[in-house]
mmCIF file of C-alpha atoms in Angstrom:
data_model
loop_
_atom_site.group_PDB
_atom_site.id
_atom_site.type_symbol
_atom_site.label_atom_id
_atom_site.label_comp_id
_atom_site.label_asym_id
_atom_site.label_seq_id
_atom_site.Cartn_x
_atom_site.Cartn_y
_atom_site.Cartn_z
ATOM 1 C CA MET A 20 -67.555 45.256 45.022
ATOM 2 C CA ALA A 21 -67.003 48.926 44.252
ATOM 3 C CA ASP A 22 -63.242 48.571 44.761
ATOM 4 C CA ASP A 23 -63.186 46.048 41.945
ATOM 5 C CA PHE A 24 -64.788 48.440 39.449
ATOM 6 C CA GLN A 25 -62.903 50.994 37.425
ATOM 7 C CA THR A 26 -63.305 53.233 34.387
ATOM 8 C CA HIS A 27 -60.554 54.109 31.957
ATOM 9 C CA LYS A 28 -60.876 56.818 29.291
ATOM 10 C CA LEU A 29 -58.773 56.838 26.116
ATOM 11 C CA SER A 30 -58.519 59.729 23.668
ATOM 12 C CA THR A 31 -59.520 58.865 20.100
ATOM 13 C CA GLU A 32 -58.612 62.252 18.653
ATOM 14 C CA GLY A 33 -57.290 61.843 15.109
ATOM 15 C CA ALA A 34 -58.663 58.337 14.710
ATOM 16 C CA ASP A 35 -61.092 57.343 11.953
ATOM 17 C CA MET A 36 -64.207 56.446 13.927
ATOM 18 C CA LEU A 37 -65.652 54.009 11.396
ATOM 19 C CA THR A 38 -62.353 52.141 11.252
ATOM 20 C CA LEU A 39 -62.177 52.068 15.043
ATOM 21 C CA ALA A 40 -65.749 50.949 15.716
ATOM 22 C CA GLY A 41 -66.179 48.745 12.652
ATOM 23 C CA VAL A 42 -69.347 48.057 10.715
ATOM 24 C CA ASN A 43 -72.272 48.032 13.161
ATOM 25 C CA ASP A 44 -69.737 48.527 15.990
ATOM 26 C CA GLU A 45 -68.415 44.986 15.414
ATOM 27 C CA ASN A 46 -64.901 45.899 16.618
ATOM 28 C CA LEU A 47 -66.144 47.340 19.894
ATOM 29 C CA ILE A 48 -68.483 44.384 20.402
ATOM 30 C CA GLU A 49 -65.584 41.971 19.828
ATOM 31 C CA LEU A 50 -63.434 43.845 22.355
ATOM 32 C CA GLN A 51 -66.247 43.591 24.914
ATOM 33 C CA LYS A 52 -66.674 39.896 24.176
ATOM 34 C CA GLN A 53 -62.989 39.088 24.556
ATOM 35 C CA SER A 54 -62.275 41.259 27.599
ATOM 36 C CA GLY A 55 -65.508 41.224 29.578
ATOM 37 C CA ALA A 56 -65.329 45.019 29.934
ATOM 38 C CA LYS A 57 -67.964 47.483 28.781
ATOM 39 C CA VAL A 58 -66.772 49.668 25.893
ATOM 40 C CA ALA A 59 -68.402 52.950 24.855
ATOM 41 C CA LEU A 60 -67.355 55.401 22.147
ATOM 42 C CA ARG A 61 -68.544 58.977 22.639
ATOM 43 C CA GLY A 62 -67.055 61.946 20.795
ATOM 44 C CA ASP A 63 -63.262 61.787 21.024
ATOM 45 C CA THR A 64 -63.260 59.389 23.965
ATOM 46 C CA LEU A 65 -63.336 55.605 24.237
ATOM 47 C CA THR A 66 -64.437 54.558 27.704
ATOM 48 C CA VAL A 67 -63.589 51.129 29.092
ATOM 49 C CA SER A 68 -65.293 50.133 32.333
ATOM 50 C CA GLY A 69 -65.782 47.031 34.420
ATOM 51 C CA SER A 70 -63.816 44.870 36.840
ATOM 52 C CA ASN A 71 -60.149 45.682 37.341
ATOM 53 C CA GLU A 72 -59.186 42.508 35.512
ATOM 54 C CA SER A 73 -61.433 43.134 32.498
ATOM 55 C CA VAL A 74 -60.364 46.773 32.139
ATOM 56 C CA GLU A 75 -56.685 45.850 32.381
ATOM 57 C CA ARG A 76 -57.287 43.239 29.694
ATOM 58 C CA ALA A 77 -59.227 45.589 27.410
ATOM 59 C CA THR A 78 -57.236 48.825 27.715
ATOM 60 C CA PRO A 79 -54.041 47.868 25.828
ATOM 61 C CA ILE A 80 -56.113 46.298 23.031
ATOM 62 C CA ALA A 81 -58.298 49.421 22.843
ATOM 63 C CA GLN A 82 -55.162 51.573 22.519
ATOM 64 C CA ARG A 83 -53.876 49.385 19.691
ATOM 65 C CA MET A 84 -57.214 49.731 17.935
ATOM 66 C CA ILE A 85 -57.090 53.530 18.305
ATOM 67 C CA ASP A 86 -53.524 53.671 16.982
ATOM 68 C CA ALA A 87 -54.494 51.531 13.989
ATOM 69 C CA ALA A 88 -57.512 53.773 13.297
ATOM 70 C CA LYS A 89 -55.277 56.837 13.420
ATOM 71 C CA GLN A 90 -53.092 55.286 10.730
ATOM 72 C CA ARG A 91 -56.185 54.372 8.674
ATOM 73 C CA VAL A 92 -55.153 50.723 8.829
ATOM 74 C CA PRO A 93 -58.100 48.402 8.017
ATOM 75 C CA LEU A 94 -59.488 46.937 11.226
ATOM 76 C CA THR A 95 -62.021 44.124 11.586
ATOM 77 C CA ALA A 96 -63.419 42.042 14.416
ATOM 78 C CA ASP A 97 -60.981 39.297 13.403
ATOM 79 C CA ASP A 98 -58.113 41.760 13.881
ATOM 80 C CA VAL A 99 -59.405 42.615 17.351
ATOM 81 C CA LEU A 100 -59.564 38.918 18.216
ATOM 82 C CA ARG A 101 -56.013 38.462 16.897
ATOM 83 C CA MET A 102 -54.767 41.371 19.015
ATOM 84 C CA THR A 103 -56.391 39.789 22.061
ATOM 85 C CA LEU A 104 -54.759 36.415 21.394
ATOM 86 C CA GLU A 105 -51.372 38.065 20.922
ATOM 87 C CA ASP A 106 -51.772 40.088 24.095
ATOM 88 C CA VAL A 107 -52.473 36.908 26.056
ATOM 89 C CA SER A 108 -49.396 35.158 24.657
ATOM 90 C CA ASP A 109 -47.084 38.185 24.779
ATOM 91 C CA THR A 110 -47.832 41.067 27.103
ATOM 92 C CA GLY A 111 -44.780 43.050 26.086
ATOM 93 C CA GLY A 112 -46.861 45.967 24.790
ATOM 94 C CA GLY A 113 -46.355 47.354 21.329
ATOM 95 C CA ASN A 114 -47.938 49.636 18.825
ATOM 96 C CA GLY A 115 -51.272 49.753 17.071
ATOM 97 C CA SER A 116 -51.213 46.226 15.711
ATOM 98 C CA GLY A 117 -49.735 44.521 18.743
ATOM 99 C CA LEU A 118 -46.293 44.618 17.132
ATOM 100 C CA ASP A 119 -43.168 46.144 18.549
ATOM 101 C CA ASP A 120 -41.734 49.450 17.407
ATOM 102 C CA GLY A 121 -39.670 47.655 14.755
ATOM 103 C CA GLU A 122 -42.689 46.867 12.601
ATOM 104 C CA THR A 123 -41.699 46.129 9.014
ATOM 105 C CA ARG A 124 -43.896 47.805 6.420
ATOM 106 C CA ILE A 125 -43.913 47.677 2.637
ATOM 107 C CA VAL A 126 -45.198 50.685 0.728
ATOM 108 C CA LEU A 127 -46.369 49.920 -2.809
ATOM 109 C CA PRO A 128 -46.584 53.314 -4.546
ATOM 110 C CA GLY A 129 -48.165 52.020 -7.772
ATOM 111 C CA ILE A 130 -51.435 51.269 -5.993
ATOM 112 C CA ARG A 131 -50.883 53.501 -2.966
ATOM 113 C CA LYS A 132 -51.065 50.517 -0.678
ATOM 114 C CA ILE A 133 -49.233 49.732 2.540
ATOM 115 C CA ILE A 134 -48.576 46.076 3.306
ATOM 116 C CA ARG A 135 -48.088 45.652 7.018
ATOM 117 C CA PRO A 136 -47.845 42.494 9.117
ATOM 118 C CA LYS A 137 -50.879 41.806 11.261
ATOM 119 C CA THR A 138 -49.123 39.570 13.807
ATOM 120 C CA ARG A 139 -45.751 39.443 15.487
ATOM 121 C CA GLY A 140 -45.029 36.219 13.648
ATOM 122 C CA GLN A 141 -45.639 37.886 10.300
ATOM 123 C CA ASN A 142 -43.463 40.825 11.318
ATOM 124 C CA GLU A 143 -40.549 38.541 12.159
ATOM 125 C CA TYR A 144 -41.070 36.665 8.877
ATOM 126 C CA LEU A 145 -40.856 39.899 6.854
ATOM 127 C CA ARG A 146 -37.799 40.985 8.813
ATOM 128 C CA LEU A 147 -36.051 37.702 8.061
ATOM 129 C CA ILE A 148 -36.811 38.142 4.353
ATOM 130 C CA MET A 149 -35.196 41.586 4.419
ATOM 131 C CA ASP A 150 -32.091 40.310 6.258
ATOM 132 C CA ASN A 151 -31.365 36.938 4.598
ATOM 133 C CA ASP A 152 -30.641 35.654 1.104
ATOM 134 C CA ILE A 153 -32.749 32.529 1.645
ATOM 135 C CA VAL A 154 -35.786 32.309 3.939
ATOM 136 C CA ILE A 155 -37.921 29.227 4.527
ATOM 137 C CA GLY A 156 -41.378 30.091 5.843
ATOM 138 C CA ILE A 157 -43.344 27.149 7.224
ATOM 139 C CA GLY A 158 -46.905 27.289 8.493
ATOM 140 C CA PRO A 159 -50.574 26.501 7.873
ATOM 141 C CA ALA A 160 -52.948 28.027 5.342
ATOM 142 C CA GLY A 161 -53.953 31.638 5.805
ATOM 143 C CA THR A 162 -50.830 32.830 7.636
ATOM 144 C CA GLY A 163 -49.715 35.117 4.796
ATOM 145 C CA LYS A 164 -46.589 33.141 3.849
ATOM 146 C CA THR A 165 -46.994 33.621 0.105
ATOM 147 C CA TYR A 166 -48.699 37.015 0.196
ATOM 148 C CA LEU A 167 -45.963 38.666 2.256
ATOM 149 C CA ALA A 168 -43.227 37.042 0.169
ATOM 150 C CA VAL A 169 -44.794 38.381 -3.034
ATOM 151 C CA ALA A 170 -45.104 41.825 -1.409
ATOM 152 C CA ALA A 171 -41.399 41.774 -0.538
ATOM 153 C CA ALA A 172 -40.590 40.726 -4.121
ATOM 154 C CA VAL A 173 -42.673 43.536 -5.662
ATOM 155 C CA ASP A 174 -41.034 45.986 -3.245
ATOM 156 C CA ALA A 175 -37.537 44.819 -4.260
ATOM 157 C CA LEU A 176 -38.422 45.120 -7.955
ATOM 158 C CA SER A 177 -39.947 48.596 -7.599
ATOM 159 C CA LYS A 178 -36.821 49.786 -5.744
ATOM 160 C CA LYS A 179 -34.602 48.222 -8.450
ATOM 161 C CA ARG A 180 -32.869 45.950 -5.953
ATOM 162 C CA VAL A 181 -33.558 43.101 -8.384
ATOM 163 C CA ARG A 182 -34.295 43.079 -12.102
ATOM 164 C CA ARG A 183 -36.987 40.407 -12.084
ATOM 165 C CA ILE A 184 -39.290 38.251 -10.020
ATOM 166 C CA VAL A 185 -39.572 34.505 -10.499
ATOM 167 C CA LEU A 186 -42.525 32.712 -8.877
ATOM 168 C CA ALA A 187 -42.565 28.917 -8.957
ATOM 169 C CA ARG A 188 -44.757 26.100 -7.704
ATOM 170 C CA PRO A 189 -44.550 22.325 -8.039
ATOM 171 C CA ALA A 190 -47.399 21.091 -10.257
ATOM 172 C CA VAL A 191 -48.347 18.061 -8.190
ATOM 173 C CA GLU A 192 -51.344 16.032 -9.293
ATOM 174 C CA ALA A 193 -53.278 15.826 -6.042
ATOM 175 C CA GLY A 194 -55.630 13.075 -7.079
ATOM 176 C CA GLU A 195 -56.122 14.510 -10.568
ATOM 177 C CA SER A 196 -54.306 13.911 -13.819
ATOM 178 C CA LEU A 197 -52.888 16.803 -15.818
ATOM 179 C CA GLY A 198 -53.344 14.733 -18.960
ATOM 180 C CA PHE A 199 -57.118 14.902 -18.655
ATOM 181 C CA LEU A 200 -57.253 18.683 -18.281
ATOM 182 C CA PRO A 201 -58.142 20.589 -21.478
ATOM 183 C CA GLY A 202 -55.738 22.911 -23.310
ATOM 184 C CA ASP A 203 -52.000 23.151 -23.890
ATOM 185 C CA MET A 204 -49.366 22.762 -21.159
ATOM 186 C CA GLN A 205 -49.725 26.381 -19.982
ATOM 187 C CA ALA A 206 -53.472 25.933 -19.632
ATOM 188 C CA LYS A 207 -52.885 22.713 -17.707
ATOM 189 C CA VAL A 208 -50.524 24.254 -15.139
ATOM 190 C CA ASP A 209 -52.230 27.645 -14.746
ATOM 191 C CA PRO A 210 -54.674 26.367 -12.074
ATOM 192 C CA TYR A 211 -51.661 25.451 -9.911
ATOM 193 C CA LEU A 212 -50.175 28.926 -10.341
ATOM 194 C CA ARG A 213 -53.368 30.961 -9.893
ATOM 195 C CA PRO A 214 -52.730 31.867 -6.202
ATOM 196 C CA LEU A 215 -49.475 33.520 -7.267
ATOM 197 C CA TYR A 216 -51.275 35.554 -9.941
ATOM 198 C CA ASP A 217 -53.886 36.568 -7.365
ATOM 199 C CA ALA A 218 -51.278 37.832 -4.886
ATOM 200 C CA LEU A 219 -49.447 39.708 -7.634
ATOM 201 C CA GLU A 220 -52.585 41.377 -8.978
ATOM 202 C CA ASP A 221 -53.411 42.614 -5.485
ATOM 203 C CA MET A 222 -50.117 44.519 -5.322
ATOM 204 C CA MET A 223 -49.622 45.985 -8.786
ATOM 205 C CA PRO A 224 -51.887 47.759 -11.271
ATOM 206 C CA GLN A 225 -53.248 45.145 -13.687
ATOM 207 C CA GLU A 226 -51.661 46.771 -16.733
ATOM 208 C CA ARG A 227 -48.253 46.654 -15.037
ATOM 209 C CA VAL A 228 -48.690 42.981 -14.224
ATOM 210 C CA VAL A 229 -49.580 42.187 -17.841
ATOM 211 C CA LYS A 230 -46.605 44.164 -19.180
ATOM 212 C CA ALA A 231 -44.206 42.613 -16.657
ATOM 213 C CA LEU A 232 -45.354 39.113 -17.628
ATOM 214 C CA GLU A 233 -44.981 39.912 -21.342
ATOM 215 C CA THR A 234 -41.433 41.241 -20.887
ATOM 216 C CA ARG A 235 -40.594 38.397 -18.461
ATOM 217 C CA THR A 236 -39.737 40.917 -15.757
ATOM 218 C CA ILE A 237 -42.067 38.692 -13.780
ATOM 219 C CA GLU A 238 -42.161 34.984 -14.547
ATOM 220 C CA ILE A 239 -44.638 32.524 -13.070
ATOM 221 C CA ALA A 240 -43.840 28.920 -13.869
ATOM 222 C CA PRO A 241 -43.962 25.330 -12.614
ATOM 223 C CA LEU A 242 -40.894 24.312 -10.604
ATOM 224 C CA ALA A 243 -39.813 21.864 -13.308
ATOM 225 C CA TYR A 244 -39.147 24.816 -15.644
ATOM 226 C CA MET A 245 -36.309 26.001 -13.369
ATOM 227 C CA ARG A 246 -33.945 23.162 -14.270
ATOM 228 C CA GLY A 247 -30.701 24.207 -15.940
ATOM 229 C CA ARG A 248 -31.116 27.921 -15.246
ATOM 230 C CA THR A 249 -29.132 30.421 -13.172
ATOM 231 C CA LEU A 250 -31.301 33.046 -11.519
ATOM 232 C CA SER A 251 -29.267 36.233 -11.005
ATOM 233 C CA ASP A 252 -30.554 39.681 -9.974
ATOM 234 C CA ALA A 253 -33.848 38.018 -9.107
ATOM 235 C CA PHE A 254 -36.292 37.651 -6.247
ATOM 236 C CA VAL A 255 -37.324 34.000 -6.427
ATOM 237 C CA ILE A 256 -40.253 32.456 -4.558
ATOM 238 C CA LEU A 257 -40.993 28.747 -4.345
ATOM 239 C CA ASP A 258 -44.560 28.306 -3.106
ATOM 240 C CA GLU A 259 -46.144 25.063 -1.826
ATOM 241 C CA ALA A 260 -42.634 23.712 -1.310
ATOM 242 C CA GLN A 261 -43.895 20.724 0.679
ATOM 243 C CA ASN A 262 -44.757 19.175 -2.697
ATOM 244 C CA ALA A 263 -41.273 19.601 -4.150
ATOM 245 C CA THR A 264 -39.267 16.379 -4.056
ATOM 246 C CA ASN A 265 -35.809 16.224 -2.487
ATOM 247 C CA ALA A 266 -34.225 16.302 -5.959
ATOM 248 C CA GLN A 267 -36.378 19.247 -7.098
ATOM 249 C CA MET A 268 -35.561 21.221 -3.947
ATOM 250 C CA LYS A 269 -31.820 20.716 -4.396
ATOM 251 C CA MET A 270 -32.155 21.725 -8.050
ATOM 252 C CA PHE A 271 -34.089 24.861 -7.078
ATOM 253 C CA LEU A 272 -31.722 25.966 -4.316
ATOM 254 C CA THR A 273 -28.700 25.611 -6.565
ATOM 255 C CA ARG A 274 -30.249 27.952 -9.171
ATOM 256 C CA LEU A 275 -29.488 30.922 -6.903
ATOM 257 C CA GLY A 276 -27.248 33.434 -8.667
ATOM 258 C CA VAL A 277 -25.507 36.706 -7.849
ATOM 259 C CA ASN A 278 -27.658 39.367 -6.131
ATOM 260 C CA SER A 279 -30.631 37.066 -5.749
ATOM 261 C CA LYS A 280 -32.989 36.428 -2.888
ATOM 262 C CA THR A 281 -35.086 33.302 -2.374
ATOM 263 C CA VAL A 282 -38.165 32.671 -0.255
ATOM 264 C CA ILE A 283 -39.491 29.138 0.131
ATOM 265 C CA THR A 284 -42.960 28.651 1.608
ATOM 266 C CA GLY A 285 -44.742 25.482 2.602
ATOM 267 C CA ASP A 286 -47.173 23.706 4.882
ATOM 268 C CA LYS A 287 -46.001 20.381 6.277
ATOM 269 C CA THR A 288 -49.590 19.264 6.886
ATOM 270 C CA GLN A 289 -50.449 19.527 3.158
ATOM 271 C CA ILE A 290 -47.964 17.145 1.536
ATOM 272 C CA ASP A 291 -49.520 15.609 -1.598
ATOM 273 C CA LEU A 292 -46.531 13.480 -2.612
ATOM 274 C CA GLN A 293 -47.077 9.721 -2.559
ATOM 275 C CA ARG A 294 -44.206 9.332 -0.088
ATOM 276 C CA ARG A 295 -44.126 11.989 2.636
ATOM 277 C CA GLU A 296 -40.411 11.452 3.285
ATOM 278 C CA GLU A 297 -39.693 12.577 -0.291
ATOM 279 C CA SER A 298 -40.749 16.147 0.552
ATOM 280 C CA GLY A 299 -37.873 18.522 -0.069
ATOM 281 C CA LEU A 300 -39.285 20.880 2.547
ATOM 282 C CA LEU A 301 -38.810 18.268 5.273
ATOM 283 C CA GLN A 302 -35.256 17.636 4.075
ATOM 284 C CA VAL A 303 -34.146 21.291 4.086
ATOM 285 C CA GLU A 304 -35.682 21.631 7.544
ATOM 286 C CA ARG A 305 -33.272 18.904 8.680
ATOM 287 C CA ILE A 306 -30.082 19.903 6.882
ATOM 288 C CA LEU A 307 -30.039 23.705 6.362
ATOM 289 C CA PRO A 308 -30.579 25.279 9.825
ATOM 290 C CA GLY A 309 -27.443 26.956 11.127
ATOM 291 C CA ILE A 310 -26.127 28.098 7.747
ATOM 292 C CA GLU A 311 -25.469 31.849 7.795
ATOM 293 C CA GLY A 312 -27.726 33.716 5.378
ATOM 294 C CA ILE A 313 -30.519 31.139 5.596
ATOM 295 C CA GLY A 314 -33.431 31.956 7.882
ATOM 296 C CA PHE A 315 -36.203 29.653 9.047
ATOM 297 C CA HIS A 316 -39.484 30.995 10.342
ATOM 298 C CA TYR A 317 -42.473 29.092 11.661
ATOM 299 C CA LEU A 318 -45.946 30.608 11.541
ATOM 300 C CA ASP A 319 -48.831 29.032 13.438
ATOM 301 C CA ASP A 320 -52.577 29.331 13.885
ATOM 302 C CA ALA A 321 -52.114 32.594 15.818
ATOM 303 C CA ASP A 322 -50.829 34.112 12.555
ATOM 304 C CA VAL A 323 -53.876 33.135 10.483
ATOM 305 C CA VAL A 324 -55.253 36.279 8.864
ATOM 306 C CA ARG A 325 -58.132 34.776 6.904
ATOM 307 C CA HIS A 326 -61.599 34.188 8.358
ATOM 308 C CA ARG A 327 -61.460 33.384 12.088
ATOM 309 C CA LEU A 328 -62.948 29.950 11.381
ATOM 310 C CA VAL A 329 -59.790 29.024 9.447
ATOM 311 C CA ARG A 330 -57.849 29.278 12.714
ATOM 312 C CA GLU A 331 -60.346 27.054 14.505
ATOM 313 C CA ILE A 332 -60.378 24.515 11.658
ATOM 314 C CA ILE A 333 -56.562 24.281 11.656
ATOM 315 C CA LYS A 334 -56.576 23.765 15.417
ATOM 316 C CA ALA A 335 -59.278 21.078 15.185
ATOM 317 C CA TYR A 336 -57.318 19.115 12.589
ATOM 318 C CA ALA A 337 -54.111 19.447 14.636
ATOM 319 C CA ASP A 338 -55.897 18.182 17.760
ATOM 320 C CA ASP A 339 -57.401 15.269 15.834
ATOM 321 C CA SER A 340 -53.973 14.151 14.581
ATOM 322 C CA GLY A 341 -52.421 14.439 18.003
ATOM 323 C CA GLY A 342 -50.606 17.700 17.174
#
């Protein structure tokens, strides 16, 4: 019926049109697909038309897309889908990325890059890192747990809030033996630490990374290397913490020194230890909540920022295991 049809026009003045529309208009096509409304971009106007319900669903997402394009924030069809999912679960409005006005951003001047959370869950995670001495981030692959923690560490180092960054991972032999890998011990453990190098190299000029590693301003090492040390004036990250044993986790947590911050990340569905109950991540989840200065944050499949299929794969595995 005519009464059920409406048209809404949004100004796109100041927005980067390629960012807004996406390659081959993929962002606009995704918005149409998710909302059921017709979307047309002409000049400085984005027109949304269709049933009342579809236009009401599409309009706030379209405004977020425009705001993001004005800020020159990268925008893909996956981001549009994520905005739609967030809008369904939380209709409290927000700014260009579906976040509230308290969005936490990290500006990395060395590479002129802005790290910004893409979901409300990521925003809350970053906020907890800023406000607590110890943060435990738990969630599936692709939710940005490690990436955002490394960004916060680089930010703290660049602002001289800490004097060094320490990145650690347990070197668990997931079906493979370290003894059969070629090379010395460093060569044997480097494959386990590679994701940390990758995150770091995405946030600092390569020459700065190399120099920082040489001067030990940044240290990347297996968790076992932390024993007996006191980590002061440091931003310390323990990645893949689900594979740290109870004893290793206690050892790591008690390394914390003066003016230090610790972020622990892990995925409870990816425990490679022979006995699941030995996971230090599961233990701290039981015994540490409620202690002032320690924050827990849970990310889920709605926070996945990799390929959209990663979200569907995680959900399929969760459904198959009964949750």
